CSV table of C-alpha atoms and ligand atoms in Angstrom, one decimal:
chain,number,residue,atom,x,y,z
A,1,MET,CA,-13.2,-12.6,21.8
A,2,PRO,CA,-12.7,-10.4,24.9
A,3,ASP,CA,-15.5,-8.0,26.2
A,4,MET,CA,-13.4,-4.9,25.6
A,5,ASP,CA,-13.2,-6.0,21.7
A,6,ALA,CA,-17.0,-6.7,21.8
A,7,LYS,CA,-17.2,-3.6,23.0
A,8,ARG,CA,-14.9,-1.7,20.4
A,9,PRO,CA,-15.3,-3.5,17.4
A,10,TRP,CA,-12.9,-0.7,15.7
A,11,GLU,CA,-10.4,-1.5,18.0
A,12,ALA,CA,-10.4,-5.3,17.4
A,13,SER,CA,-10.1,-4.4,13.7
A,14,ARG,CA,-7.5,-1.9,13.9
A,15,ARG,CA,-5.6,-4.3,15.3
A,16,GLY,CA,-5.9,-7.4,13.2
A,17,LEU,CA,-5.4,-5.1,10.0
A,18,ALA,CA,-1.8,-3.8,11.8
A,19,ASN,CA,-1.3,-7.7,11.9
A,20,GLN,CA,-1.8,-8.0,8.5
A,21,LEU,CA,0.2,-5.1,7.7
A,22,ALA,CA,3.4,-7.4,9.6
A,23,GLU,CA,2.9,-10.3,6.3
A,24,ILE,CA,4.3,-7.6,4.2
A,25,ASP,CA,7.5,-8.7,3.7
A,26,GLY,CA,8.4,-7.0,0.4
A,27,LEU,CA,6.8,-4.4,-2.4
A,28,LEU,CA,7.0,-3.0,-5.4
A,29,PRO,CA,6.0,0.3,-6.9
A,30,GLY,CA,4.2,0.6,-10.6
A,31,SER,CA,2.9,-1.6,-12.5
A,32,VAL,CA,3.1,-4.6,-15.1
A,33,VAL,CA,1.7,-5.1,-18.5
A,34,VAL,CA,2.6,-8.0,-20.8
A,35,ARG,CA,2.6,-7.0,-23.9
A,36,ARG,CA,2.2,-8.5,-27.5
A,37,MET,CA,4.6,-6.6,-30.4
A,38,ARG,CA,4.6,-6.2,-34.2
A,39,CYS,CA,8.4,-5.4,-35.4
A,40,GLY,CA,9.1,-3.2,-38.3
A,41,LYS,CA,9.8,-6.2,-40.8
A,42,PRO,CA,7.7,-5.7,-43.6
A,43,THR,CA,7.8,-9.8,-44.2
A,44,CYS,CA,7.9,-11.0,-40.8
A,45,ALA,CA,5.0,-13.1,-39.3
A,46,CYS,CA,4.5,-10.4,-37.0
A,47,ARG,CA,2.9,-9.4,-40.4
A,48,ASP,CA,0.8,-12.2,-41.3
A,49,ASP,CA,-3.3,-12.8,-40.8
A,50,PRO,CA,-3.3,-13.9,-38.5
A,51,PRO,CA,-0.3,-12.0,-37.0
A,52,SER,CA,2.3,-13.7,-35.1
A,53,LEU,CA,3.6,-11.2,-32.9
A,54,HIS,CA,6.5,-11.4,-30.8
A,55,GLY,CA,6.7,-11.6,-27.2
A,56,PRO,CA,5.3,-11.4,-24.3
A,57,TYR,CA,6.9,-8.6,-23.0
A,58,ILE,CA,6.1,-8.1,-20.0
A,59,GLN,CA,6.3,-4.0,-19.0
A,60,TRP,CA,7.3,-3.2,-15.4
A,61,THR,CA,6.9,0.4,-15.4
A,62,ARG,CA,7.2,2.6,-11.9
A,63,THR,CA,7.7,6.6,-11.4
A,64,LEU,CA,11.5,8.0,-9.8
A,65,GLY,CA,12.0,10.9,-9.1
A,66,GLY,CA,9.1,12.5,-11.5
A,67,LYS,CA,9.9,10.3,-15.0
A,68,THR,CA,8.7,7.0,-15.6
A,69,VAL,CA,11.1,4.8,-15.9
A,70,THR,CA,10.5,0.9,-17.8
A,71,ARG,CA,12.0,-2.0,-16.8
A,72,TYR,CA,11.5,-5.6,-18.9
A,73,LEU,CA,11.2,-8.7,-16.3
A,74,SER,CA,11.3,-12.1,-17.7
A,75,GLU,CA,8.5,-14.3,-16.9
A,76,ASP,CA,10.3,-15.9,-14.3
A,77,GLN,CA,11.1,-12.5,-12.7
A,78,LEU,CA,7.3,-11.6,-12.9
A,79,ALA,CA,6.2,-15.2,-11.0
A,80,ARG,CA,8.9,-14.2,-8.1
A,81,TYR,CA,7.8,-10.8,-8.1
A,82,GLN,CA,4.6,-10.5,-8.9
A,83,PRO,CA,3.7,-11.1,-4.8
A,84,TRP,CA,5.5,-8.0,-4.0
A,85,PHE,CA,3.5,-5.8,-6.9
A,86,ASP,CA,0.3,-7.7,-4.8
A,87,ASN,CA,1.4,-6.7,-1.5
A,88,ALA,CA,1.5,-3.0,-3.1
A,89,ARG,CA,-2.4,-2.6,-4.3
A,90,ARG,CA,-2.6,-4.2,-0.6
A,91,LEU,CA,-0.6,-2.5,1.5
A,92,LYS,CA,-3.0,0.8,0.2
A,93,GLU,CA,-6.2,-1.5,0.9
A,94,ILE,CA,-5.0,-2.3,4.5
A,95,ALA,CA,-3.7,1.2,5.0
A,96,ALA,CA,-7.4,3.0,3.4
A,97,LYS,CA,-9.3,0.7,6.0
A,98,ILE,CA,-6.8,1.5,9.1
A,99,GLU,CA,-8.3,4.9,8.1
A,100,ILE,CA,-11.4,4.1,8.3
A,101,ALA,CA,-11.1,2.2,11.8
A,102,SER,CA,-9.5,4.7,13.5
A,103,LEU,CA,-11.8,7.6,12.3
A,104,HIS,CA,-14.4,5.6,14.4
A,105,ALA,CA,-12.4,4.9,16.8
A,106,LEU,CA,-12.0,8.7,17.3
A,107,GLU,CA,-16.1,9.4,16.9
A,108,GLN,CA,-16.5,6.7,19.2
A,109,SER,CA,-14.3,7.6,21.8
A,110,GLU,CA,-13.6,12.0,21.7
A,111,SER,CA,-17.4,13.5,22.5
A,112,PRO,CA,-18.6,15.7,20.2
A,113,GLY,CA,-18.3,19.5,20.2
A,114,ASN,CA,-15.4,20.6,21.8
A,115,PRO,CA,-13.7,23.4,19.0
A,116,PRO,CA,-10.7,22.1,17.2
A,117,GLY,CA,-7.8,21.9,19.1
A,118,THR,CA,-9.0,21.8,22.4
A,119,PRO,CA,-6.2,19.9,24.4
A,120,THR,CA,-7.5,16.8,25.6
A,121,PRO,CA,-7.3,16.4,29.1
A,122,SER,CA,-4.0,14.3,29.9
A,123,VAL,CA,-0.9,13.8,33.1
A,124,PRO,CA,-0.3,17.3,34.7
A,125,ARG,CA,2.8,19.2,33.6
A,126,HIS,CA,5.1,19.8,36.6
A,127,ARG,CA,6.8,23.2,36.4
A,128,PRO,CA,10.7,23.1,38.0
A,129,PRO,CA,9.7,24.7,41.1
A,130,LEU,CA,9.7,28.7,41.6
A,131,ARG,CA,13.0,30.1,43.7
A,132,ASP,CA,12.8,32.9,45.3
A,133,PRO,CA,14.5,35.5,44.5
B,1,ZN,ZN1,8.2,-9.6,-36.3
């Protein structure tokens, strides 16, 4: 590990997390629930004891424009898209870690005590030369 990273561990960690973000090539919102259900027929096997329930039904629920949208997935579809559902959770975890690393980086490199809004010294601004009247 280069010396600079050893002195600034939060910087290295932030870069490592950013690399993990690059691995996320797909994501799907919402949650997946697998259900087995009873139907309405009184003589159906799902009413037996022990019951033979219908399903599994794979319900994918998400919010779209403020409304809850449910869609059923086949087991094959779930197998195909499971990594994208996992990625959505992973993205949140990585984002939270990047936030922590960034906060630490800020605390390490900025001196405390400056009132909020104090501009960081930077390259001086070039004003257009004033013309004599
Ligand atoms: Zn039934």
